[in-house]
Coordinates of C-alpha atoms in Angstrom, one line a residue:
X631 CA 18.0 35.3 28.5
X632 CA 15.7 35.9 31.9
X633 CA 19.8 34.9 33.6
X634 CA 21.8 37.5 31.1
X635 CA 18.6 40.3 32.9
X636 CA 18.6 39.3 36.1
X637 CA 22.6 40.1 36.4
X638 CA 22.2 42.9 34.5
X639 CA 20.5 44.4 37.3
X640 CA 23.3 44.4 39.7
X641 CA 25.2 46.5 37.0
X642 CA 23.6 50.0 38.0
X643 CA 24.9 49.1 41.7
X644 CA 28.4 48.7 40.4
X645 CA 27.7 51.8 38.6
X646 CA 26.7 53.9 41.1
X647 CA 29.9 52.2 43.3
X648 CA 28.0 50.9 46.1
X649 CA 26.5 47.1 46.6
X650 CA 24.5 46.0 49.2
X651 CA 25.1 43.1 52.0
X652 CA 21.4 41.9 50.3
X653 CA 22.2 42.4 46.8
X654 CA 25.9 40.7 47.0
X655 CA 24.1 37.5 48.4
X656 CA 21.3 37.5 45.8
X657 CA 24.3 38.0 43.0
X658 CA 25.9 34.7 44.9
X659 CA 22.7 32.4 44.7
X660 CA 22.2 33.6 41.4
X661 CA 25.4 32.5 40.5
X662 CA 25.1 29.3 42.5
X663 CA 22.2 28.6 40.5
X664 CA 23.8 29.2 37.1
X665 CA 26.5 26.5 38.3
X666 CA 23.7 23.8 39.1
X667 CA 22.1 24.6 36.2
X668 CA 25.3 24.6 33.7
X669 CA 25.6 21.4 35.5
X670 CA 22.5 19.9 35.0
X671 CA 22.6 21.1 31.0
X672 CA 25.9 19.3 30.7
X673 CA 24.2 15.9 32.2
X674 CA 21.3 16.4 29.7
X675 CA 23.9 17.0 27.1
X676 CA 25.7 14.1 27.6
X677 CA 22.6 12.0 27.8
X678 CA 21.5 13.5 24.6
X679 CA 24.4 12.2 23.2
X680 CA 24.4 8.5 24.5
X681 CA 20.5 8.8 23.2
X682 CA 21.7 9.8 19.6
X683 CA 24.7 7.6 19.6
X684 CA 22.4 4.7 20.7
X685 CA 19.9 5.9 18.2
X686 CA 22.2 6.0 14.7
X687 CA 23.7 2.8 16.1
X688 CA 20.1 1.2 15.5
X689 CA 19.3 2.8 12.3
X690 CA 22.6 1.0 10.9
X691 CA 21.3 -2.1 12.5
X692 CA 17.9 -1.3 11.3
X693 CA 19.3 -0.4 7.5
X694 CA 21.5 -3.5 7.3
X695 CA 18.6 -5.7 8.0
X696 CA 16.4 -3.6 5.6
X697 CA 19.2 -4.1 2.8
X698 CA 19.7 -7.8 3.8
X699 CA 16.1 -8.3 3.4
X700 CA 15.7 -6.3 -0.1
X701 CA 18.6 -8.5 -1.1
X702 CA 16.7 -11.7 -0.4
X703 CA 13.2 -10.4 -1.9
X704 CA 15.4 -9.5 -5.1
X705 CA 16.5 -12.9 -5.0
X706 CA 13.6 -14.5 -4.6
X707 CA 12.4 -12.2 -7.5
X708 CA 14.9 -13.4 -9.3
X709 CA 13.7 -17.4 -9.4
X710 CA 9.8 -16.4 -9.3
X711 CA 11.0 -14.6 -12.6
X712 CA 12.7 -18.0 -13.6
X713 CA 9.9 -19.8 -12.8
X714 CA 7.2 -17.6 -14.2
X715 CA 9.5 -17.8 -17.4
X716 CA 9.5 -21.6 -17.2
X717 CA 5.7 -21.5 -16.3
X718 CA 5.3 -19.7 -19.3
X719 CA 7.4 -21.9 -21.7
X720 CA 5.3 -24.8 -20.3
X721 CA 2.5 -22.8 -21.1
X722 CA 3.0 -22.2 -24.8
X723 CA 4.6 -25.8 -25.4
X724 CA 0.8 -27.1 -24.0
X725 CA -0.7 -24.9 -26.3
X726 CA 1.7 -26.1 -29.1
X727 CA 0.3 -29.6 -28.4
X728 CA -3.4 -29.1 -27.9
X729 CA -3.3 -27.3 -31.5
X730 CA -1.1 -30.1 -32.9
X731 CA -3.5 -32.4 -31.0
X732 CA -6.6 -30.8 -32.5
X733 CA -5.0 -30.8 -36.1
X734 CA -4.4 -34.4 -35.3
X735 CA -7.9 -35.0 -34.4
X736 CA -9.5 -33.4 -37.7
X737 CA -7.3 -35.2 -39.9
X738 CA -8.4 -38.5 -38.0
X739 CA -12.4 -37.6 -38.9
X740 CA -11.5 -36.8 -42.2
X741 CA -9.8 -40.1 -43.1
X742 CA -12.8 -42.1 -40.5
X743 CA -15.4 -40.1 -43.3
X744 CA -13.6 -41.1 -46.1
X745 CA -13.0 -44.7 -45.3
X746 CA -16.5 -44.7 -44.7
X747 CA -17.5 -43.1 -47.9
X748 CA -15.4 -45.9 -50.0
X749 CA -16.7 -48.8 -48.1
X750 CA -20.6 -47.5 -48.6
X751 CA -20.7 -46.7 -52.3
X752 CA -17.4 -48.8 -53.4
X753 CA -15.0 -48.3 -55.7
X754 CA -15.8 -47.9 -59.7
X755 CA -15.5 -51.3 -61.3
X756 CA -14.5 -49.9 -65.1
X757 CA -11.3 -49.0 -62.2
X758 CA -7.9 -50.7 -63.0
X759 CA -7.5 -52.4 -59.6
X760 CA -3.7 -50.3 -59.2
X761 CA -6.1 -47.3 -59.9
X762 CA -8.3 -47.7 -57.4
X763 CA -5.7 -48.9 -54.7
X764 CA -3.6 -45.7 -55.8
X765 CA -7.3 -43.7 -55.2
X766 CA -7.4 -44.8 -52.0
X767 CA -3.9 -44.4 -51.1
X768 CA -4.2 -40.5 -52.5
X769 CA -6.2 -39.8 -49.8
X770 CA -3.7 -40.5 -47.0
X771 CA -0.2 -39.6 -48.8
X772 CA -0.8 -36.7 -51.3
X773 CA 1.4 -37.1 -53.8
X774 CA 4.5 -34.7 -54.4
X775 CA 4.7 -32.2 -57.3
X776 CA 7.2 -34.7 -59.3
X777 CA 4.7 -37.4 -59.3
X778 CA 1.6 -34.3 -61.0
X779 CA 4.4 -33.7 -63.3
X780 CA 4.4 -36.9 -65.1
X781 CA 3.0 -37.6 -68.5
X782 CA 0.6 -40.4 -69.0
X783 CA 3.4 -42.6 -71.1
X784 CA 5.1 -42.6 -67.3
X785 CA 1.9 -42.8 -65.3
X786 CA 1.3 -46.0 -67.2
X787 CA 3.9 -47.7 -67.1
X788 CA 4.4 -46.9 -63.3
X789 CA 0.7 -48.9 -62.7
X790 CA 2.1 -51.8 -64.9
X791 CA 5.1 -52.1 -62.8
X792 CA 2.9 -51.8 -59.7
X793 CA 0.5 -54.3 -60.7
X794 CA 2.7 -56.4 -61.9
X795 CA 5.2 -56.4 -58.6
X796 CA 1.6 -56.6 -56.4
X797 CA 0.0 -59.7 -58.4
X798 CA 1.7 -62.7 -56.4
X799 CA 1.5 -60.9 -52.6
X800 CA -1.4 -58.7 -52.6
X801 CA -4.1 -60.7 -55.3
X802 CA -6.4 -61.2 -52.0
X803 CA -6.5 -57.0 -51.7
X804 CA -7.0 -56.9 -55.5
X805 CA -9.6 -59.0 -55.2
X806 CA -11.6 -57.5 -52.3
X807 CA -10.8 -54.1 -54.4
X808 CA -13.0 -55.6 -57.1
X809 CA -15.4 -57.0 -55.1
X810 CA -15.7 -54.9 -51.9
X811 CA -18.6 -56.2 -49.8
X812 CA -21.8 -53.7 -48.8
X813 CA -21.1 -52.8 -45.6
X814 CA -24.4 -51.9 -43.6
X815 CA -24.2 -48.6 -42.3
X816 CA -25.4 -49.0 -38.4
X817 CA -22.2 -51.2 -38.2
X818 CA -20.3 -48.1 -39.9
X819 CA -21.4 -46.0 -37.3
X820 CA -20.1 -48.3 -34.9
X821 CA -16.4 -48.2 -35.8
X822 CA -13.7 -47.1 -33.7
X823 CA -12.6 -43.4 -33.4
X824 CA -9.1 -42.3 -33.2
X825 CA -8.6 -39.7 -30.5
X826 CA -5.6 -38.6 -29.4
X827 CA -5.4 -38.7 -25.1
X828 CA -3.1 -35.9 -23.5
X829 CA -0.7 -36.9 -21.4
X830 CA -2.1 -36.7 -17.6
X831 CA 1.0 -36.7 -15.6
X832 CA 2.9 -33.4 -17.6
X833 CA -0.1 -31.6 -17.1
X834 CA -1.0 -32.6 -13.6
X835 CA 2.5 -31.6 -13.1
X836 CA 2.4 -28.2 -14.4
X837 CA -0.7 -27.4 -12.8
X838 CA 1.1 -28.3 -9.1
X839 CA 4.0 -26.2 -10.7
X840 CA 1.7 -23.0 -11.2
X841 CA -0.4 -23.4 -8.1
X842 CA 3.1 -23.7 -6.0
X843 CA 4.0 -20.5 -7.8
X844 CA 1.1 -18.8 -7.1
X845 CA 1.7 -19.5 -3.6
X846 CA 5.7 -18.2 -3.9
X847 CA 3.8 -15.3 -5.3
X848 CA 1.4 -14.5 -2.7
X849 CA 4.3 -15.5 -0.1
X850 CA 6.9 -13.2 -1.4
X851 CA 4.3 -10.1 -2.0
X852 CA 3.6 -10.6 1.8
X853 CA 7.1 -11.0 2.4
X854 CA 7.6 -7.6 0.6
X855 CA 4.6 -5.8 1.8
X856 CA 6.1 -6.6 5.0
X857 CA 9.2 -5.3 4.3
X858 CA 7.6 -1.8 3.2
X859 CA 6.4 -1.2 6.4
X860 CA 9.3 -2.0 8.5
X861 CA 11.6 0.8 5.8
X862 CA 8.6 3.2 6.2
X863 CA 9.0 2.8 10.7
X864 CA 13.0 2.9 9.9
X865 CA 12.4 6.2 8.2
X866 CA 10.1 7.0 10.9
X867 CA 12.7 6.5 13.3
X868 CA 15.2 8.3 11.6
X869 CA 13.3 11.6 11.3
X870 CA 12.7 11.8 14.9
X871 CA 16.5 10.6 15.4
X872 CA 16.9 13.8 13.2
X873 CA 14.9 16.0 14.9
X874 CA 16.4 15.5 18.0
X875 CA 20.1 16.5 17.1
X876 CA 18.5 19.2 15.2
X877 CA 17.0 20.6 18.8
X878 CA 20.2 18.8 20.4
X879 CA 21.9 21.8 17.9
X880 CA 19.9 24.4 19.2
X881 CA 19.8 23.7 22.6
X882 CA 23.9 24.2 22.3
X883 CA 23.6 27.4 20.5
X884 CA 21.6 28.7 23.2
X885 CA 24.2 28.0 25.2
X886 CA 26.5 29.7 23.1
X887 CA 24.7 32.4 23.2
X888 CA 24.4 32.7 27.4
X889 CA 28.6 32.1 27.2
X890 CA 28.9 35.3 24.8
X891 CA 26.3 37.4 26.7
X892 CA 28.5 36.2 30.3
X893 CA 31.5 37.4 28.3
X894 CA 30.1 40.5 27.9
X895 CA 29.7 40.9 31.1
X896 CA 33.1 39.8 32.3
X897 CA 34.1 42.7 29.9
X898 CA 32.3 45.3 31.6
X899 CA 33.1 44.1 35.2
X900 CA 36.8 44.4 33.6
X901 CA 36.0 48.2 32.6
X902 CA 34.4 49.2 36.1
X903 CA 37.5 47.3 37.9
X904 CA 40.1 49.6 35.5
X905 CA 37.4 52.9 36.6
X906 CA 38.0 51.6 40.4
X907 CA 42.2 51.8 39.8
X908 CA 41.6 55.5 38.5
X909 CA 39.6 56.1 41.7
X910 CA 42.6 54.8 43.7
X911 CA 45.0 56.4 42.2
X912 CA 43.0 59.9 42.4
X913 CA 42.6 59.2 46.0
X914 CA 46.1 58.8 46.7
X915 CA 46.8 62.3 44.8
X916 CA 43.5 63.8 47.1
X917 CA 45.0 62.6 49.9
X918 CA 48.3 64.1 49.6
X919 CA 46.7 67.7 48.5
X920 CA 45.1 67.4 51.9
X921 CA 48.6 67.0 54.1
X922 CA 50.2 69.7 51.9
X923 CA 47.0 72.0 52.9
X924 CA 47.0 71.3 56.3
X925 CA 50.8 71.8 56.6
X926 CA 50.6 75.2 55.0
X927 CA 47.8 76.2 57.3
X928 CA 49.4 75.5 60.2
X929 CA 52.5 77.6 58.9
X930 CA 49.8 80.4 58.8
X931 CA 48.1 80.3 61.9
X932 CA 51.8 80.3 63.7
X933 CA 52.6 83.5 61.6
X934 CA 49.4 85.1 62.3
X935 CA 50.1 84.1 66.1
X936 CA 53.2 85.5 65.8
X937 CA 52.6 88.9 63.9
X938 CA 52.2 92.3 66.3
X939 CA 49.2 94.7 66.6
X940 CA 50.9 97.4 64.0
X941 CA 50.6 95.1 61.5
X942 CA 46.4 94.5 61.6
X943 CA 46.1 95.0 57.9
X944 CA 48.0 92.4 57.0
X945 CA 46.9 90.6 59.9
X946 CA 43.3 90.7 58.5
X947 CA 44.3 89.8 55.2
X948 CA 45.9 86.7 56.4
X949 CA 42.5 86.3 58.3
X950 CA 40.9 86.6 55.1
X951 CA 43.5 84.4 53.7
X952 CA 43.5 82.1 56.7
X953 CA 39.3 81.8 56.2
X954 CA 39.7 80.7 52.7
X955 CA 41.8 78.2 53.1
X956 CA 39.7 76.7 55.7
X957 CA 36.9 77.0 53.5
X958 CA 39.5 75.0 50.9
X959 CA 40.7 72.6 53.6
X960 CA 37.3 71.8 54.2
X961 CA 36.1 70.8 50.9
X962 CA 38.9 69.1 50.5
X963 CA 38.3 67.1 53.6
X964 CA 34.7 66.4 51.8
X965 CA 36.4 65.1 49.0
X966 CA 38.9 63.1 51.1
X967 CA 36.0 61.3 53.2
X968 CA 33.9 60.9 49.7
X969 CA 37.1 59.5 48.2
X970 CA 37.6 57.2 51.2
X971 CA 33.8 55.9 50.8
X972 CA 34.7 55.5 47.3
X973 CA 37.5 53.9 48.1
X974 CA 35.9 51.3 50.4
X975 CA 33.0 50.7 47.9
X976 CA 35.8 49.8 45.5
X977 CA 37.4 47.7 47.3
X978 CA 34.3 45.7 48.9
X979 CA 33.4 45.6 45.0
X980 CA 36.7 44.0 43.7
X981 CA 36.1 41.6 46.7
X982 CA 33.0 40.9 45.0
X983 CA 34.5 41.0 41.5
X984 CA 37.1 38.4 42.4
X985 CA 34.2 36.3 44.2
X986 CA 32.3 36.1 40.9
X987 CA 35.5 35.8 38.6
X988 CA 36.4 33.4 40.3
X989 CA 32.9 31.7 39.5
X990 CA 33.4 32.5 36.2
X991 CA 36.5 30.9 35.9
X992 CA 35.0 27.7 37.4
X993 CA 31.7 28.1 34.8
X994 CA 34.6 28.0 31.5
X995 CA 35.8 25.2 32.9
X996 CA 32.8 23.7 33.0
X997 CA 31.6 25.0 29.2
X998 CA 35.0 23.7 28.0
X999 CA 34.1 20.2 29.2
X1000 CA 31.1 20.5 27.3
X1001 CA 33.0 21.4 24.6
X1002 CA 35.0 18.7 24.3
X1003 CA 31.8 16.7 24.6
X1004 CA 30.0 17.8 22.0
X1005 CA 33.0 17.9 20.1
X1006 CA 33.2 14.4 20.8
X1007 CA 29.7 13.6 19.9
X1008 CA 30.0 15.8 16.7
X1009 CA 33.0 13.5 15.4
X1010 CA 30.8 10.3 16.5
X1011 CA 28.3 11.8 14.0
X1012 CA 30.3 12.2 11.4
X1013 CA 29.9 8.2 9.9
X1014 CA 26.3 8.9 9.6
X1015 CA 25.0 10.7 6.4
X1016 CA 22.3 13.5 7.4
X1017 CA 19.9 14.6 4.7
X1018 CA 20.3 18.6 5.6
X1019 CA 23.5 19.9 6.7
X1020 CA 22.6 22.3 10.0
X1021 CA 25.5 24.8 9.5
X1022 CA 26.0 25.6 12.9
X1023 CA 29.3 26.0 15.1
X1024 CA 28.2 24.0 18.4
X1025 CA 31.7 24.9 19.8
X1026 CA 32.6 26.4 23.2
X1027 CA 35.7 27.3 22.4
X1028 CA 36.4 30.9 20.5

């Protein structure tokens, strides 16, 4: 803006018609200095560019790594949920056994007690002997809801048959059965217990199973914690990526605006070069009024010369005549000479005009480069998806 003021003011010079030796050369370093500088805006332009092209060619490099990376964590994901899944199978089949174990166990105490019970006290002796085997035998097979169902004619004849097919290979148990011997009971105390022993190597092996799970689990949430921060710097990156096109963008439409505002200019210089060909031409007219007016006084002086004494009247009329047509010829010579000065303003200003159209035509060449390459730059651009759309026209051309 402190450029567009400091031609603007040359303009009252060109108004006024008449530029000084001083002036013209401070209007040609300021131009001079508009080049280098349009210059040096188009290198940092261009640089800009390479900078933002450079820039969205590592945020797809940084985004493909980022996505190739989320796709491994979601794999891994994937088989810690497998595993957990298989952990946790493992994990209710153990408890599965230990419940079966313990159910196992209690049944084991129960029949240990009982056994003991029956060898203590014995077994009633007014007892048939299949009676009291059948007693003892309820205790570890319960018998089926056919078997409660019977009548007595059946039950009876069911011991018969079972005495009778157990008389030639079990008479020793029948006998011990009717006879048990007293059993003291510190040797009772010392009999065996039944326990049933887990299985060491499944559950050594699902413990190593967890505990390397646990560590996949604290590897991948590092792994993933990671990961965060590195999409948190990419999206770091990428605002600042953003927020230099966006002052990329206005830096252009400042230029825009110095173009139109040096446009504007170029239009006025236009309308004071058109007001100088008026001049001109009114000049030309001026100057040709003047040799009419001289040729017409000189016819009057000779008739005046030329006139006798009689006619003194008319003589001083003429005079009078003669006087104010000086008077015109003069001012008329005043406006010839002010014309002429006009006239040599006018042309020492179109000299000037064509100096700095000529460095105007040499600047729109120059914005028209960095048209095209920010054109250029704007069609790079295009692959990348920008969260706001800046609505701006960044072109040079019209």
């Amino acid at each position: 803006m402190d450029k567009v003021v400091k031609l603007k003011r040359f303009r009252p010079a060109f108004e006024r018609g008449t530029v000084s030796e001083h002036q013209f050369l401070e209007l040609q370093a300021e131009t001079h200095r508009l080049k280098k500088e349009i210059a040096n805006r188009d290198d940092q332009h261009k640089m800009l560019v390479v900078k933002l092209h450079r820039a969205q060619e590592a945020a797809k490099k940084n985004l493909r790594a980022t996505v190739e990376q989320a796709l491994v964590v979601s794999k891994d994901k994937n088989a810690v949920m497998a595993m957990f899944l298989q952990q946790n199978n493992a994990e209710e089949m153990v408890k599965k056994l230990k419940m079966q174990l313990m159910i196992l166990q209690e049944e084991n105490k129960e029949l240990r007690n009982r056994t003991i019970d029956q060898l203590t006290d014995g077994p009633d002796c007014s007892k048939s002997p299949s009676d009291a085997r059948l007693e003892i035998v309820s205790h570890v097979v319960r018998p089926t809801s056919s078997q409660t169902k019977r009548s007595g004619r059946h039950k009876q004849q069911d011991d018969q048959n079972d005495h009778m097919a157990e008389a030639g290979t079990n008479g020793a148990c029948i006998a011990v059965m009717q006879s048990p011997p007293k059993v003291p009971v510190c040797k009772l105390q010392e009999l065996p217990e039944v326990h049933f022993v887990e299985e060491a190597p499944a559950s050594i092996q699902v413990t190593a199973q967890l505990m390397k799970t646990s560590e996949d689990l604290e590897r991948m949430k590092k792994k993933y914690d990671r990961t965060c921060e590195e999409l948190h710097q990419l999206k770091l990156n990428h605002s600042k990526c953003l927020q230099k096109l966006q002052d990329t963008y206005s830096e252009l439409n400042q230029e825009r605006k110095l173009r139109l505002e040096l446009e504007i200019e170029k239009k006025q210089i236009s309308g004071e070069l058109i007001a100088a060909e008026h001049l001109r031409s009114n000049l030309q007219q001026l100057r040709h009024q003047n040799l009419q007016l001289e040729n017409e006084n000189a016819e009057l002086l000779n008739a005046a010369l030329n006139v006798p004494r009689t006619n003194f009247a008319e003589i001083k009329s003429l005079r009078e005549q003669l006087v104010e047509e000086l008077k015109q010829r003069n001012l008329a010579v005043a406006n010839v000479t002010k014309l002429t000065t006009q006239l040599e303003d006018c042309k020492r200003d179109l000299a000037r005009l064509a100096v700095v159209e000529a460095n105007w035509q040499y600047l729109k060449t120059e914005l028209e480069v960095a048209n095209k390459s920010v054109a250029t730059g704007k069609l790079q651009q295009g692959g990348i998806k920008r969260p706001m759309d800046l609505k701006m026209d960044i072109g040079f051309g019209g």
